[in-house]
Amino acid sequence: MMRLWGRKSSINVQKVLWCLAELGLKEGKDFERIDADLHFGIKDTPEFLKLNPNGLVPTLEDGDVVLWESNTIMRYLARQHDKAGRFTTNIKTQYESEKWMDWQLGTMWPALRIAFLGLTRTPEAERNHQAILKGYQETNRLLGMLDQTLAKKNYCSGNQFQIGDIVLALCVSRWILLNKTFPQQTGERADLKDINAWLTRLEEETCLNDIAEKELNIVK
């Protein structure tokens, strides 16, 4: 049985859990999930560090395969465990999806992460409100690029749901929740109608509602 280390509230663990759900793999039957990180600990133990010397979650163990980095884990799962063809695609669509996965990780998330960590993991007295506002407004700008793509496509890489949509949607979900919870600190959220329609489509057609946070997990 596969083992997945990570707490359910982590965006990177949620990516993997959503991918597993779309593949029809169930916790307790097809894989074991072990809480780790924050108050759960574990990630700094010698046993865990042998698996992932970064001391981060998620970490996946599947037989003799041990992986970290959430996007890499998703790529592996889609190739190794997609028996029903949920993510079957041609090379063009695959790499359109891959492009957005790398963009999420290297371009969009660094901006949103400043606002997210600043408002959910940093004590109020220590928050850099200027950096939070700047990071959130930069995310508005960046997500405008995704909105333009979704004006022409149902999903990030075409007309079929792909793992690229998973990583993007979980960031968009946090972008929305941050503004709902901290509207003064984030400033206005851009009205991106094609992202809104795409998110509704995902809520209706995928496991998004079972995975995404309904409210922010704020560490006091």
Coordinates of C-alpha atoms in Angstrom, one line a residue:
M1 CA 0.0 0.0 0.0
M2 CA 1.2 3.5 -0.8
R3 CA 2.0 5.9 2.0
L4 CA 1.6 9.6 1.9
W5 CA 3.0 11.9 4.6
G6 CA 1.3 15.3 5.1
R7 CA -1.4 17.2 6.8
K8 CA -4.7 17.7 4.9
S9 CA -4.5 21.5 5.3
S10 CA -1.3 21.8 3.3
I11 CA -1.9 23.1 -0.3
N12 CA 0.9 20.7 -1.6
V13 CA -0.6 17.7 0.2
Q14 CA -4.1 18.7 -1.2
K15 CA -2.7 18.6 -4.7
V16 CA -1.7 15.0 -4.2
L17 CA -5.0 14.0 -2.4
W18 CA -7.0 15.5 -5.2
C19 CA -5.0 13.7 -7.8
L20 CA -5.5 10.4 -5.9
A21 CA -9.2 11.0 -5.7
E22 CA -9.5 11.6 -9.4
L23 CA -7.7 8.3 -10.0
G24 CA -10.2 6.5 -7.8
L25 CA -7.6 5.7 -5.1
K26 CA -9.1 5.8 -1.6
E27 CA -7.4 6.6 1.7
G28 CA -7.3 3.5 3.9
K29 CA -7.9 1.1 1.0
D30 CA -5.3 2.1 -1.7
F31 CA -3.0 4.3 0.4
E32 CA -2.2 5.3 3.9
R33 CA -1.9 8.9 4.9
I34 CA 0.2 9.9 7.9
D35 CA -0.2 13.4 9.4
A36 CA 3.0 15.3 9.4
D37 CA 4.1 19.0 9.7
L38 CA 3.2 21.8 12.0
H39 CA 1.7 20.5 15.3
F40 CA 1.8 16.9 14.0
G41 CA 5.6 16.9 14.0
I42 CA 7.3 13.8 12.4
K43 CA 8.9 15.7 9.5
D44 CA 12.1 16.4 11.5
T45 CA 12.5 12.9 12.8
P46 CA 15.5 10.8 11.5
E47 CA 13.1 8.2 10.0
F48 CA 11.3 10.9 7.9
L49 CA 14.5 12.6 6.9
K50 CA 15.8 9.4 5.4
L51 CA 12.8 9.5 3.1
N52 CA 12.9 13.3 2.4
P53 CA 16.0 15.1 3.5
N54 CA 14.2 18.4 2.9
G55 CA 12.0 17.8 5.9
L56 CA 8.9 18.9 4.0
V57 CA 5.5 17.4 3.0
P58 CA 4.2 15.8 1.0
T59 CA 6.3 12.7 0.7
L60 CA 5.1 9.6 -1.2
E61 CA 6.3 6.0 -0.8
D62 CA 5.1 3.5 -3.4
G63 CA 7.0 0.3 -3.1
D64 CA 10.6 1.1 -3.8
V65 CA 9.7 4.5 -5.2
V66 CA 10.1 7.5 -2.8
L67 CA 9.2 10.9 -4.0
W68 CA 8.9 14.5 -2.7
E69 CA 7.8 17.7 -4.5
S70 CA 4.1 17.7 -5.0
N71 CA 4.0 18.4 -8.7
T72 CA 6.4 15.5 -9.4
I73 CA 4.3 13.2 -7.2
M74 CA 1.2 14.1 -9.3
R75 CA 3.0 13.4 -12.5
Y76 CA 4.1 10.1 -11.2
L77 CA 0.6 9.1 -10.0
A78 CA -1.0 10.2 -13.3
R79 CA 1.5 8.0 -15.3
Q80 CA 1.7 5.0 -12.9
H81 CA -1.9 4.7 -11.5
D82 CA -4.2 6.1 -14.1
K83 CA -5.8 2.8 -15.0
A84 CA -9.1 4.3 -16.1
G85 CA -7.6 7.0 -18.3
R86 CA -8.7 10.0 -16.3
F87 CA -5.8 12.0 -17.5
T88 CA -5.3 10.4 -20.9
T89 CA -3.9 13.0 -23.3
N90 CA -1.7 13.7 -26.3
I91 CA 1.7 15.2 -26.0
K92 CA 0.6 18.7 -26.9
T93 CA -2.1 18.7 -24.1
Q94 CA 0.3 17.1 -21.6
Y95 CA 2.9 19.7 -22.0
E96 CA 0.3 22.6 -22.0
S97 CA -0.7 21.2 -18.6
E98 CA 3.0 20.8 -17.5
K99 CA 3.6 24.5 -18.5
W100 CA 0.9 25.7 -16.1
M101 CA 2.2 23.4 -13.4
D102 CA 5.7 25.0 -13.6
W103 CA 4.1 28.5 -13.8
Q104 CA 2.1 27.9 -10.7
L105 CA 5.2 26.7 -8.8
G106 CA 7.7 29.2 -10.1
T107 CA 5.7 32.4 -10.9
M108 CA 2.3 32.6 -9.4
W109 CA 2.7 30.8 -6.0
P110 CA 5.7 32.9 -4.9
A111 CA 3.6 36.1 -5.1
L112 CA 0.5 34.6 -3.5
R113 CA 2.6 32.8 -0.8
I114 CA 3.7 36.1 0.6
A115 CA 0.1 37.1 1.3
F116 CA -0.9 33.6 2.4
L117 CA 1.9 33.1 4.9
G118 CA 1.8 36.7 6.0
L119 CA -1.9 36.4 6.9
T120 CA -2.2 32.8 8.1
R121 CA 1.2 31.9 9.6
T122 CA 2.6 35.2 10.9
P123 CA 1.4 36.8 14.2
E124 CA -0.5 40.0 13.5
A125 CA 2.1 42.2 15.2
E126 CA 4.8 40.9 12.9
R127 CA 3.0 41.2 9.6
N128 CA 4.5 43.2 6.7
H129 CA 1.3 44.6 5.4
Q130 CA 2.9 46.4 2.5
A131 CA 4.4 43.1 1.3
I132 CA 1.1 41.3 1.8
L133 CA -0.8 43.8 -0.3
K134 CA 1.9 43.9 -3.0
G135 CA 1.9 40.1 -3.2
Y136 CA -1.8 39.8 -3.4
Q137 CA -2.2 42.5 -6.1
E138 CA 0.6 40.9 -8.1
T139 CA -1.4 37.6 -7.9
N140 CA -4.4 39.5 -9.4
R141 CA -2.2 40.5 -12.3
L142 CA -0.7 37.0 -12.8
L143 CA -4.1 35.3 -12.7
G144 CA -5.3 37.6 -15.4
M145 CA -3.0 35.6 -17.7
L146 CA -4.8 32.4 -16.7
D147 CA -8.2 34.1 -17.2
Q148 CA -7.2 35.0 -20.8
T149 CA -6.4 31.4 -21.5
L150 CA -9.7 30.2 -19.9
A151 CA -11.6 32.5 -22.1
K152 CA -10.7 30.2 -25.0
K153 CA -10.5 26.8 -23.3
N154 CA -12.5 24.9 -20.7
Y155 CA -9.4 23.9 -18.8
C156 CA -5.8 25.2 -18.6
S157 CA -4.6 22.9 -21.4
G158 CA -7.7 22.4 -23.6
N159 CA -11.1 20.8 -23.2
Q160 CA -10.1 18.0 -20.9
F161 CA -9.4 18.3 -17.1
Q162 CA -5.7 17.7 -16.4
I163 CA -3.4 17.7 -13.3
G164 CA -2.4 21.3 -14.2
D165 CA -5.9 22.4 -13.3
I166 CA -5.5 20.9 -9.9
V167 CA -2.4 23.0 -8.9
L168 CA -4.0 26.1 -10.3
A169 CA -7.4 25.7 -8.7
L170 CA -6.0 25.2 -5.2
C171 CA -4.1 28.4 -5.5
V172 CA -7.2 30.2 -6.8
S173 CA -9.2 28.8 -3.9
R174 CA -6.7 30.4 -1.5
W175 CA -6.7 33.6 -3.4
I176 CA -10.4 33.9 -3.0
L177 CA -10.4 32.8 0.7
L178 CA -7.7 35.4 1.6
N179 CA -9.7 38.2 0.2
K180 CA -12.9 37.0 1.9
T181 CA -11.1 36.7 5.2
F182 CA -8.8 39.7 5.0
P183 CA -10.3 42.1 2.5
Q184 CA -8.6 45.2 3.9
Q185 CA -5.2 43.6 4.0
T186 CA -5.3 42.1 0.5
G187 CA -7.1 45.0 -1.3
E188 CA -9.6 44.3 -4.0
R189 CA -9.7 40.9 -5.7
A190 CA -9.7 41.1 -9.5
D191 CA -13.0 40.1 -11.1
L192 CA -11.9 37.4 -13.5
K193 CA -15.0 35.9 -15.0
D194 CA -13.5 33.1 -16.9
I195 CA -11.6 31.9 -13.8
N196 CA -14.9 32.0 -11.9
A197 CA -16.6 29.9 -14.6
W198 CA -13.7 27.4 -14.7
L199 CA -13.8 27.1 -10.9
T200 CA -17.6 26.4 -11.0
R201 CA -17.0 23.8 -13.6
L202 CA -14.4 22.1 -11.4
E203 CA -16.7 22.1 -8.4
E204 CA -19.4 20.4 -10.5
E205 CA -17.2 17.9 -12.4
T206 CA -14.3 17.0 -10.1
C207 CA -13.4 16.2 -6.5
L208 CA -12.4 19.8 -5.7
N209 CA -15.2 20.3 -3.1
D210 CA -13.9 17.2 -1.2
I211 CA -10.3 18.5 -1.1
A212 CA -10.2 22.3 -1.0
E213 CA -10.3 24.3 2.3
K214 CA -13.7 25.9 3.1
E215 CA -12.0 28.4 5.4
L216 CA -8.4 29.4 6.0
N217 CA -6.3 27.4 8.5
I218 CA -4.9 30.2 10.5
V219 CA -2.1 29.5 13.1
K220 CA -2.7 31.8 16.0

